[in-house]
mmCIF file of C-alpha atoms in Angstrom:
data_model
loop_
_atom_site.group_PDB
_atom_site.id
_atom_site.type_symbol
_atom_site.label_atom_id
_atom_site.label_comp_id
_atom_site.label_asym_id
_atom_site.label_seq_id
_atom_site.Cartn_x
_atom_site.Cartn_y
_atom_site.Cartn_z
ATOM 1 C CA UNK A 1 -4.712 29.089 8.191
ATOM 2 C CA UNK A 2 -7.828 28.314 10.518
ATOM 3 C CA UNK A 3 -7.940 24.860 11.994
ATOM 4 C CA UNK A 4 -11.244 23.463 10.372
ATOM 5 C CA UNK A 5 -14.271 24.072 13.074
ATOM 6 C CA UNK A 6 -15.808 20.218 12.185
ATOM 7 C CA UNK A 7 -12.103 18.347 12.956
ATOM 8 C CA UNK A 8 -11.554 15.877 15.723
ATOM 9 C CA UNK A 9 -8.649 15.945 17.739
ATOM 10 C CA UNK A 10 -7.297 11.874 18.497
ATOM 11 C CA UNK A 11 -4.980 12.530 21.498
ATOM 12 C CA UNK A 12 -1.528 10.386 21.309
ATOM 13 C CA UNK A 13 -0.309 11.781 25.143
ATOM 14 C CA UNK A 14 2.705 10.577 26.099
ATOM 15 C CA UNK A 15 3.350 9.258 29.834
ATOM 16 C CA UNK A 16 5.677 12.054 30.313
ATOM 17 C CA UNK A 17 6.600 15.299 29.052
ATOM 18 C CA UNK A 18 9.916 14.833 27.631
ATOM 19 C CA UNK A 19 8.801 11.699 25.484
ATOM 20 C CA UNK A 20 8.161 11.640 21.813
ATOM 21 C CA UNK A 21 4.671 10.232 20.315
ATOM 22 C CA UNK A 22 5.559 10.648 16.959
ATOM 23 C CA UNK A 23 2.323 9.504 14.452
ATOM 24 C CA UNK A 24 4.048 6.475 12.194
ATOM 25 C CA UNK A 25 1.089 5.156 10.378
ATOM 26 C CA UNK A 26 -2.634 5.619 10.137
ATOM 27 C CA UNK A 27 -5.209 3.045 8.299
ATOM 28 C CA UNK A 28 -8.730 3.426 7.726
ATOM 29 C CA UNK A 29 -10.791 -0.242 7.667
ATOM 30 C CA UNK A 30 -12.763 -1.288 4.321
ATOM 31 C CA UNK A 31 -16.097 -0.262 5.542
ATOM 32 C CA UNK A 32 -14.677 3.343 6.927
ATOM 33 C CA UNK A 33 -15.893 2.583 10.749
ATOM 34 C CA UNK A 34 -12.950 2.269 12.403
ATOM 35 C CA UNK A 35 -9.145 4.468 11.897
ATOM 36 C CA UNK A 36 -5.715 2.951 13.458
ATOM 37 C CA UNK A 37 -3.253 5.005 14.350
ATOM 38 C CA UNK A 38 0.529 3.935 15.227
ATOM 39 C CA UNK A 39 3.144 5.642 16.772
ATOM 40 C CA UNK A 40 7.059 5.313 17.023
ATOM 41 C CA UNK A 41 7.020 4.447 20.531
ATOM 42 C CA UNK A 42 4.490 1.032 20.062
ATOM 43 C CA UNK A 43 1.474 2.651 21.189
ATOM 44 C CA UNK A 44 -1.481 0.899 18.497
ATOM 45 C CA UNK A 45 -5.388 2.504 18.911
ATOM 46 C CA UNK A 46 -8.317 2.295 17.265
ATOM 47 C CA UNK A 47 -11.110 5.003 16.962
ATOM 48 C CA UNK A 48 -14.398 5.408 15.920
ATOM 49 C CA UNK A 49 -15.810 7.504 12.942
ATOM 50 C CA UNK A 50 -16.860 10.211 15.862
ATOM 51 C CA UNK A 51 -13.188 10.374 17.201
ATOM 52 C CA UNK A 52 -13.835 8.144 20.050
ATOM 53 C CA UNK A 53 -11.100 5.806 21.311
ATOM 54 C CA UNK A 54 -12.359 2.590 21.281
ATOM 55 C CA UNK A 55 -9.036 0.641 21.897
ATOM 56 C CA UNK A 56 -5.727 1.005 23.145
ATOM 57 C CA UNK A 57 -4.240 -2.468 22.141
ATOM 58 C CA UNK A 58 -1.371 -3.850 24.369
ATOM 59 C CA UNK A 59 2.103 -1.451 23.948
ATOM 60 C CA UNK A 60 5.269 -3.320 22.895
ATOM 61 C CA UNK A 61 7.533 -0.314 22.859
ATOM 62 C CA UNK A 62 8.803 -1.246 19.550
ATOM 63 C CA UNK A 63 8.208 1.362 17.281
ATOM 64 C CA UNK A 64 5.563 0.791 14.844
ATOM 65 C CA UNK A 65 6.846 1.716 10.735
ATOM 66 C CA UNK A 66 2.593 0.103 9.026
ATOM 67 C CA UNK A 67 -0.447 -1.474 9.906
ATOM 68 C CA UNK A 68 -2.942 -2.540 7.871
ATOM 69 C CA UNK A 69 -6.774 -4.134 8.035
ATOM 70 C CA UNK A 70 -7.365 -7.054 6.172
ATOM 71 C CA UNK A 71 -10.477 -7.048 4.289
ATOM 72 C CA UNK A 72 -13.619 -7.750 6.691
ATOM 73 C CA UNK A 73 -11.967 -5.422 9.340
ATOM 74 C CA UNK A 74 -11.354 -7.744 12.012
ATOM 75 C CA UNK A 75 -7.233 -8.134 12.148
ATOM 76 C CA UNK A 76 -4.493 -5.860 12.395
ATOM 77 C CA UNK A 77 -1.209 -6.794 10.934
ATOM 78 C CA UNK A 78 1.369 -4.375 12.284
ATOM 79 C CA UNK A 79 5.096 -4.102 10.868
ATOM 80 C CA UNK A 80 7.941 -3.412 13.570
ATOM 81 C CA UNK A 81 11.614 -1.590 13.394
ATOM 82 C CA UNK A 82 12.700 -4.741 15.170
ATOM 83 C CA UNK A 83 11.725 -7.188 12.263
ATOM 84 C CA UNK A 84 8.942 -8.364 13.791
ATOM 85 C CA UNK A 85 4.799 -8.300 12.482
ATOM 86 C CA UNK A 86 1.925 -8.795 14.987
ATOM 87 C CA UNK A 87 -1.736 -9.557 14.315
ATOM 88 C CA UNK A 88 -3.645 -8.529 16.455
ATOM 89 C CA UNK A 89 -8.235 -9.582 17.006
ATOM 90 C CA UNK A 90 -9.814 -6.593 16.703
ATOM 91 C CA UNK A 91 -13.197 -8.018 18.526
ATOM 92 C CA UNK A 92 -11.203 -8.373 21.605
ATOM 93 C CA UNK A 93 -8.051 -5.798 21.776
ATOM 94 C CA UNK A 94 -5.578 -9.167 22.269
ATOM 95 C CA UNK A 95 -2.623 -9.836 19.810
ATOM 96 C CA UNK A 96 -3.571 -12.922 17.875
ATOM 97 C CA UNK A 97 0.459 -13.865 17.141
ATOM 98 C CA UNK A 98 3.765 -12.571 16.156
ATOM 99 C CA UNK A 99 6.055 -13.363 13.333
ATOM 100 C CA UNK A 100 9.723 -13.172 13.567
ATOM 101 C CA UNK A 101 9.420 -12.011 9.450
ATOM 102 C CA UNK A 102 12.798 -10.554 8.375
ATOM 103 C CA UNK A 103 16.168 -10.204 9.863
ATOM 104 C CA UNK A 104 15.604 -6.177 9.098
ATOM 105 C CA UNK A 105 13.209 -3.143 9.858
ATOM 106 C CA UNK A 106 9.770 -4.453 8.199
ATOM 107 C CA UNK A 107 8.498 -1.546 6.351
ATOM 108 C CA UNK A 108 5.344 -2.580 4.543
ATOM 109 C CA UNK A 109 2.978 -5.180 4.956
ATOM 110 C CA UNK A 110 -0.362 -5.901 2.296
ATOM 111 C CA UNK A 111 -3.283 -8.417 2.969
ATOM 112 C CA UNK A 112 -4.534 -10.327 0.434
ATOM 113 C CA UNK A 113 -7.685 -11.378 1.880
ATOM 114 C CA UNK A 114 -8.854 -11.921 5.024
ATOM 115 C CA UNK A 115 -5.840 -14.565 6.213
ATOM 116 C CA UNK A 116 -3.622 -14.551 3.943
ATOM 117 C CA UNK A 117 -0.402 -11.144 4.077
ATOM 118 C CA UNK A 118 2.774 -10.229 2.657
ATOM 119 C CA UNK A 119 5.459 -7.957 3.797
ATOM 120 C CA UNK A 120 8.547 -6.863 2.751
ATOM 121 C CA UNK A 121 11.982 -5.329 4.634
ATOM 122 C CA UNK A 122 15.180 -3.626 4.681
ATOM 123 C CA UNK A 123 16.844 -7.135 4.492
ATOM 124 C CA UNK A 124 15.824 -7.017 0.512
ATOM 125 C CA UNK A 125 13.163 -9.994 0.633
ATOM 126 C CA UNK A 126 9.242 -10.181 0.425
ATOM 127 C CA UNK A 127 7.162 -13.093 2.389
ATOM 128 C CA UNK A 128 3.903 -14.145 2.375
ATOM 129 C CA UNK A 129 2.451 -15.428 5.692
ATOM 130 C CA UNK A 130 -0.820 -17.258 6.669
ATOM 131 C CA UNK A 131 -2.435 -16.730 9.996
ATOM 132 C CA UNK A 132 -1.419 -18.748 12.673
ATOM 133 C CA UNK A 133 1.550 -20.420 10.135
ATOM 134 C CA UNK A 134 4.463 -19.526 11.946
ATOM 135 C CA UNK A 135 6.434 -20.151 8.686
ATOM 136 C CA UNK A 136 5.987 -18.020 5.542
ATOM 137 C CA UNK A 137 3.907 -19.905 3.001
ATOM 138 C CA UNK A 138 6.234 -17.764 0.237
ATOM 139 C CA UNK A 139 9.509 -16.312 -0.197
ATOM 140 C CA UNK A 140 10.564 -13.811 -3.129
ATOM 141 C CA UNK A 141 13.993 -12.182 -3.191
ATOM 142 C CA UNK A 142 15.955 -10.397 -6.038
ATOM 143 C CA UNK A 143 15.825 -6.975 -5.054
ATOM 144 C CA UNK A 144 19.335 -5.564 -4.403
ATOM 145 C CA UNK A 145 18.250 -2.989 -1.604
ATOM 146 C CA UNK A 146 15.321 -1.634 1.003
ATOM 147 C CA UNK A 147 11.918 -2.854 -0.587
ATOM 148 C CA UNK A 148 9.566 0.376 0.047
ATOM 149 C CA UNK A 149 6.112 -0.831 -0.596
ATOM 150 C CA UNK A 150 4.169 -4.031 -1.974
ATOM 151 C CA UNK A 151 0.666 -4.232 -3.154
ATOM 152 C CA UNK A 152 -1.473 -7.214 -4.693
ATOM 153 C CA UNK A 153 -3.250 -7.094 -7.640
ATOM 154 C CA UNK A 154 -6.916 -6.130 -7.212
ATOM 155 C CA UNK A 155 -7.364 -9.921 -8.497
ATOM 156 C CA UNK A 156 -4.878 -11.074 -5.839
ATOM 157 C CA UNK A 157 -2.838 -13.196 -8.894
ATOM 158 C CA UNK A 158 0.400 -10.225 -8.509
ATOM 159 C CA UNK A 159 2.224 -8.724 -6.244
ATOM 160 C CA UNK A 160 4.109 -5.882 -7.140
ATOM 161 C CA UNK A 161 6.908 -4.718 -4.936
ATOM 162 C CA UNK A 162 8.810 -1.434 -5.331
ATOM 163 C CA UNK A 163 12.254 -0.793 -4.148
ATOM 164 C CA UNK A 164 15.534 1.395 -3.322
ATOM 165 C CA UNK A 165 17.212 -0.473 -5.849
ATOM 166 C CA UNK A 166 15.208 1.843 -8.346
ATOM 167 C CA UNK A 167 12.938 -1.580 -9.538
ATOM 168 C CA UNK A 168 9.339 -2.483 -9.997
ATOM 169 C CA UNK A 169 9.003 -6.317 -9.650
ATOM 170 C CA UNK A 170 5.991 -7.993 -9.959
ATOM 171 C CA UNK A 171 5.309 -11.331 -8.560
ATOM 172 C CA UNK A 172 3.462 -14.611 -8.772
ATOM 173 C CA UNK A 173 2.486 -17.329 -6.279
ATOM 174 C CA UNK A 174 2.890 -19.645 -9.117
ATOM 175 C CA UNK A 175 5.748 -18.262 -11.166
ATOM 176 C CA UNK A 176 7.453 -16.235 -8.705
ATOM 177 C CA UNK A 177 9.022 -13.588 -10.408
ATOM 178 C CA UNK A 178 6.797 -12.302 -13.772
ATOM 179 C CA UNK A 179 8.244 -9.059 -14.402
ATOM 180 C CA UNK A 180 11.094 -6.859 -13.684
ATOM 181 C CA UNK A 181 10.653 -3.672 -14.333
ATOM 182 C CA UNK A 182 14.061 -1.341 -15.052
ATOM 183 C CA UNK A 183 13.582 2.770 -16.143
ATOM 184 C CA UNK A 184 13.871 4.473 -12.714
ATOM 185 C CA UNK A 185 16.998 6.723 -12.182
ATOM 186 C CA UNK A 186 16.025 6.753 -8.103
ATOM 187 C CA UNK A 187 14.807 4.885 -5.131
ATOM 188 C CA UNK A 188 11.141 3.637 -6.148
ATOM 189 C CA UNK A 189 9.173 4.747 -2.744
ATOM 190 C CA UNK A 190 5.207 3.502 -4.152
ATOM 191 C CA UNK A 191 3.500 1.259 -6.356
ATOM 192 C CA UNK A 192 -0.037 1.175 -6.891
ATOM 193 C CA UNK A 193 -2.540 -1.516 -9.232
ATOM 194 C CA UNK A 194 -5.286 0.178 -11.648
ATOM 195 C CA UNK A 195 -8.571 -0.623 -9.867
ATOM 196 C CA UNK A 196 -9.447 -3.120 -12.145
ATOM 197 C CA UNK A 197 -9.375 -7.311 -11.285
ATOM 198 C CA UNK A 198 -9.168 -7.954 -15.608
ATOM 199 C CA UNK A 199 -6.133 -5.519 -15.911
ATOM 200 C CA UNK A 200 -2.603 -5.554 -15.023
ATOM 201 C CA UNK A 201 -1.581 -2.136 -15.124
ATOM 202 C CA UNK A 202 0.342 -0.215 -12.185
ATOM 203 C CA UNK A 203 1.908 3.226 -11.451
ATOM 204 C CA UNK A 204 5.319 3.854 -9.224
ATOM 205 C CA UNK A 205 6.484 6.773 -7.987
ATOM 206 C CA UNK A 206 9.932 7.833 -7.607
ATOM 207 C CA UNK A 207 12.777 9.974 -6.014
ATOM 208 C CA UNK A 208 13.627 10.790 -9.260
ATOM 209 C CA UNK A 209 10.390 12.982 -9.893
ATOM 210 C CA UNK A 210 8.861 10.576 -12.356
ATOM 211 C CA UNK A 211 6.136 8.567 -12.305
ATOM 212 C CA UNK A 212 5.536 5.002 -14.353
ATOM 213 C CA UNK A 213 2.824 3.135 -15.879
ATOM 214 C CA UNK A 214 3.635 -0.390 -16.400
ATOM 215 C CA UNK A 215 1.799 -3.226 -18.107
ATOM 216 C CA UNK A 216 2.225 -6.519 -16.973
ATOM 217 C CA UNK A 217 0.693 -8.620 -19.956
ATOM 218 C CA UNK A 218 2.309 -7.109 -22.484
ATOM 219 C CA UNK A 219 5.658 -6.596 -19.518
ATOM 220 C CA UNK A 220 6.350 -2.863 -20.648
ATOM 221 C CA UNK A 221 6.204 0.571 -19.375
ATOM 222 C CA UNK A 222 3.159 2.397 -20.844
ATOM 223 C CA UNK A 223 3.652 6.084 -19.980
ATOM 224 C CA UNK A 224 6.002 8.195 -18.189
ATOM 225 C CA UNK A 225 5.079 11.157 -16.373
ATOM 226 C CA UNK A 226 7.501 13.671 -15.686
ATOM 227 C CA UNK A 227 6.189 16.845 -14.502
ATOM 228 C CA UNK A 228 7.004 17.131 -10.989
ATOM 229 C CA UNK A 229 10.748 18.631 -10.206
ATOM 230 C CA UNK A 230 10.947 16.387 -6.711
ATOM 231 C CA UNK A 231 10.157 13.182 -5.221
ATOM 232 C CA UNK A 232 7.087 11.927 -6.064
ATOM 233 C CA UNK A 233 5.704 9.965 -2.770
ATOM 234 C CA UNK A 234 2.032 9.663 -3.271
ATOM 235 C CA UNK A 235 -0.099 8.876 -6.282
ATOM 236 C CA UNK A 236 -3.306 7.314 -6.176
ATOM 237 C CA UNK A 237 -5.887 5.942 -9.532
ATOM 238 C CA UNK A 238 -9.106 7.675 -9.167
ATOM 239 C CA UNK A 239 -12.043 4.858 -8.908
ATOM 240 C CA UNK A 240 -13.258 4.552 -12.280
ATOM 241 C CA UNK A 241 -9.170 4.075 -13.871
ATOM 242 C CA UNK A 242 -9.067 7.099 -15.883
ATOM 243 C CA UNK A 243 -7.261 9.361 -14.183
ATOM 244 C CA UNK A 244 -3.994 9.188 -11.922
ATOM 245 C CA UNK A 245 -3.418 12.029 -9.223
ATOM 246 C CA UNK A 246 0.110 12.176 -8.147
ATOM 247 C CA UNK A 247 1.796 14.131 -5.211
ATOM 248 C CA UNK A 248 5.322 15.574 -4.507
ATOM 249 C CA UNK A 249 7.727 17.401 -2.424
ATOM 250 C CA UNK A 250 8.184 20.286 -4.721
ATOM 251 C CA UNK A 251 4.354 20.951 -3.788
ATOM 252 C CA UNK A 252 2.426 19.964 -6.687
ATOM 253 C CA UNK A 253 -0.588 17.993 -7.300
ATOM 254 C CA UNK A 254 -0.829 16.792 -10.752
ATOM 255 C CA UNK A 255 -3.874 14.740 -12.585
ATOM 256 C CA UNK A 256 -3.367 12.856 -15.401
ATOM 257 C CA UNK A 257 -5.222 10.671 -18.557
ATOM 258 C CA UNK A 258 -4.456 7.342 -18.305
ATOM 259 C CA UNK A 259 -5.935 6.791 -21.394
ATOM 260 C CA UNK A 260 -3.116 9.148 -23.484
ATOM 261 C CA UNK A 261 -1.122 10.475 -20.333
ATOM 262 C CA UNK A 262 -2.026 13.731 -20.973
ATOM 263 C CA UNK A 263 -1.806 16.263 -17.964
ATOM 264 C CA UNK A 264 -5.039 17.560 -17.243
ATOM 265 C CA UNK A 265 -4.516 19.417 -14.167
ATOM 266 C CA UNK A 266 -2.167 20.652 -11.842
ATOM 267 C CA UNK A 267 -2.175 22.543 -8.626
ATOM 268 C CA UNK A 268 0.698 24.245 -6.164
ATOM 269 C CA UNK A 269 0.071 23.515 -2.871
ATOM 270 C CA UNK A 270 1.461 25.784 0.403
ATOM 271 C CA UNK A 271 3.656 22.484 1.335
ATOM 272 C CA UNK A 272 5.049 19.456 0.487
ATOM 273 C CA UNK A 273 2.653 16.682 -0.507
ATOM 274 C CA UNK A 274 2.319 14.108 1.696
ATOM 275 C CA UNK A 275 -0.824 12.366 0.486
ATOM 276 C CA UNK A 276 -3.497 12.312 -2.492
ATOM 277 C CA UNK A 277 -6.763 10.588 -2.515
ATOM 278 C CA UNK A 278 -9.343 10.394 -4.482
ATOM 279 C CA UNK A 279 -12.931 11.463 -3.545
ATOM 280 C CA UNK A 280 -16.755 11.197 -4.815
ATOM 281 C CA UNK A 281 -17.447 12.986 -7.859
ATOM 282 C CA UNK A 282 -13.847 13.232 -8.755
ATOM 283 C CA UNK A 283 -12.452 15.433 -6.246
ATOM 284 C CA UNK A 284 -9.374 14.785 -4.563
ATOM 285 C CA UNK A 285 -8.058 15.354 -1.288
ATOM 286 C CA UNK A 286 -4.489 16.274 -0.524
ATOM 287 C CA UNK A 287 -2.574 16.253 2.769
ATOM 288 C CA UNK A 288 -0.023 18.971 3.160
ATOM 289 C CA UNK A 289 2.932 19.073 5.764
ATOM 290 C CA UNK A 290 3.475 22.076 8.299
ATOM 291 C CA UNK A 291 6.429 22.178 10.628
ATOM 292 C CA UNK A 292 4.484 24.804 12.935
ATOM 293 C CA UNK A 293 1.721 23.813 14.651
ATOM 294 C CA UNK A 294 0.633 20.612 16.886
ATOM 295 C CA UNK A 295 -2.098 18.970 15.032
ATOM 296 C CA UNK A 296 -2.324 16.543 11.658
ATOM 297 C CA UNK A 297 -5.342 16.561 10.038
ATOM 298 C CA UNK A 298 -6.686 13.789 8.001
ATOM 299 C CA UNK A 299 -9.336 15.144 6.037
ATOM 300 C CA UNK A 300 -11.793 16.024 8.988
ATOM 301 C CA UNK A 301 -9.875 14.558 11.692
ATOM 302 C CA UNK A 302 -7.099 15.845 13.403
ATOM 303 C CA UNK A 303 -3.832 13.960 15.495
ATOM 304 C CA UNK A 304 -1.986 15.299 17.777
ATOM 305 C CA UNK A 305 1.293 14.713 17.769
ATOM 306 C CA UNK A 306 2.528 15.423 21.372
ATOM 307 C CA UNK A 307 6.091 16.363 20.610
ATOM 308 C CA UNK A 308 6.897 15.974 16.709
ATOM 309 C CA UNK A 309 4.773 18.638 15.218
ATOM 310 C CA UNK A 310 3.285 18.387 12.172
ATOM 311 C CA UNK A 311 -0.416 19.795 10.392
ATOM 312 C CA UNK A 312 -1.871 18.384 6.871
ATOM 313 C CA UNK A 313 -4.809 20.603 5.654
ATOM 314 C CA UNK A 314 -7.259 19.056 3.033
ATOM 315 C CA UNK A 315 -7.421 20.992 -0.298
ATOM 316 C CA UNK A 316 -10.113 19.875 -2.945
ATOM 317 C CA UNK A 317 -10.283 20.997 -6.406
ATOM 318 C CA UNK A 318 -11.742 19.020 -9.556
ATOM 319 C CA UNK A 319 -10.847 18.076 -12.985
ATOM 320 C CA UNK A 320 -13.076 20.361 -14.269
#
């Protein structure tokens, strides 16, 4: 396959030739100006829209495992191997603090709003932290193993966390734990919230190939999908709620009714699924892995990857 004509390439060169720059985690802001990309060597940058580096933020050679922009754009919380989460001011490149957060590899962090994160570990416990607090303001723990992923609720009142232990718990501020969620026979590697601030519905994907709906008002799960044959590791709600596209290792992208969780489309991809997202008018982009050449491309920008090589093509297709 061609490498698209239109597709930037975002240079990650290492200071030597035998060194890895391996591509951990990449995060578009709210308002779609600005992508950060994160490496496993510490390196953190931020580029325009037109694939120009605007900023090379301050290397701690810790490798980097998420980042993510709180809401108006203008911090960077980035989760470390060593435990550790930085924010860092976008206006001026510096790193605003550092939290010593868990006595494990951090491997997600979620904003809330614009000051307010939480982040959860390998050393089984979620905290939420306020900027500039050097103390978390919250502390949940009951999961017996890694926690994968956490997400608030569009209406910031939960936060779902997902889990190795094969659990979906959701949390509140106010009543800590609110549900926990049991029916996965595998590690739980996603959750994600309906788009909706007056619902409380979410989706989790699984090692196990399945993928859940869960209700948290009436504190049940709602449909099971079970069409894929391999991890599931990506799923995303398309804007309006209606539909759910869901990605997997055994190559297929699936779309589904939320309404009666119907399938209404699948499609075999060359590769494993790495990534679905939805776009306008109901298409969906999908990011495919290739062990054989040197760039990634994210839709219609391309990474290199130095050493580790890896390419993602787009595909599009529609429910129609």
């Amino acid at each position: 396959m061609a490498h698209p004509t239109d597709s930037t390439v975002l240079r990650h060169d290492a200071t030597d030739a035998t060194t890895r720059v391996d591509i951990t985690s990449i995060a578009w802001n709210e308002q779609g100006t600005f992508l950060a990309t994160a490496s496993f060597n510490g390196q953190l940058r931020v580029w325009t829209t037109l694939g120009e580096q605007r900023q090379v933020l301050r290397q701690r050679r810790v490798p980097i495992i998420a980042l993510r922009w709180n809401r108006k754009g203008t911090l960077l919380a980035t989760a470390y191997l060593d435990g550790s989460i930085a924010l860092w001011d976008t206006s001026n490149g510096q790193q605003r603090h550092e939290f010593r957060a868990h006595s494990g590899c951090v491997l997600d962090v979620d904003w809330l709003d614009n000051t307010t994160f939480a982040s959860s570990g390998s050393d089984k416990v979620i905290r939420v932290w306020r900027d500039f607090d050097p103390q978390p303001i919250k502390t949940f723990s009951g999961h017996k193993s890694d926690i994968n992923c956490v997400k608030w609720h569009p209406g910031g009142k939960y936060l779902a966390s997902a889990s190795d232990d094969g659990s979906v718990k959701v949390w509140s501020m106010t009543e800590s734990l609110v549900c926990d969620f049991v029916g996965h026979a595998q590690q739980v590697f996603l959750v994600k919230w309906l788009p909706r601030s007056d619902k409380a519905i979410l989706a989790s994907a699984s090692f196990d190939g399945t993928v859940r709906v869960w209700d948290v008002h009436a504190n049940s799960c709602t449909r099971v999908f079970d069409a894929h044959t391999k991890p599931v590791d990506c799923l995303a709600f398309s804007s309006d709620g209606r539909h759910l596209a869901t990605g997997s290792f055994d190559r297929k992208v699936c779309v589904w009714s939320i309404k009666d969780g119907s399938l209404l489309k699948s499609f075999t991809a060359d590769d494993v699924v790495h990534d679905v997202q939805w776009a306008p008018k109901g298409r969906i982009a999908v990011a495919l892995a290739k062990y054989t050449d040197k760039y990634l491309f994210i839709g219609e920008k391309a990474i290199n990857y130095a050493a580790w090589q890896m390419k993602a093509f787009p595909k599009y297709f529609t429910k129609d």
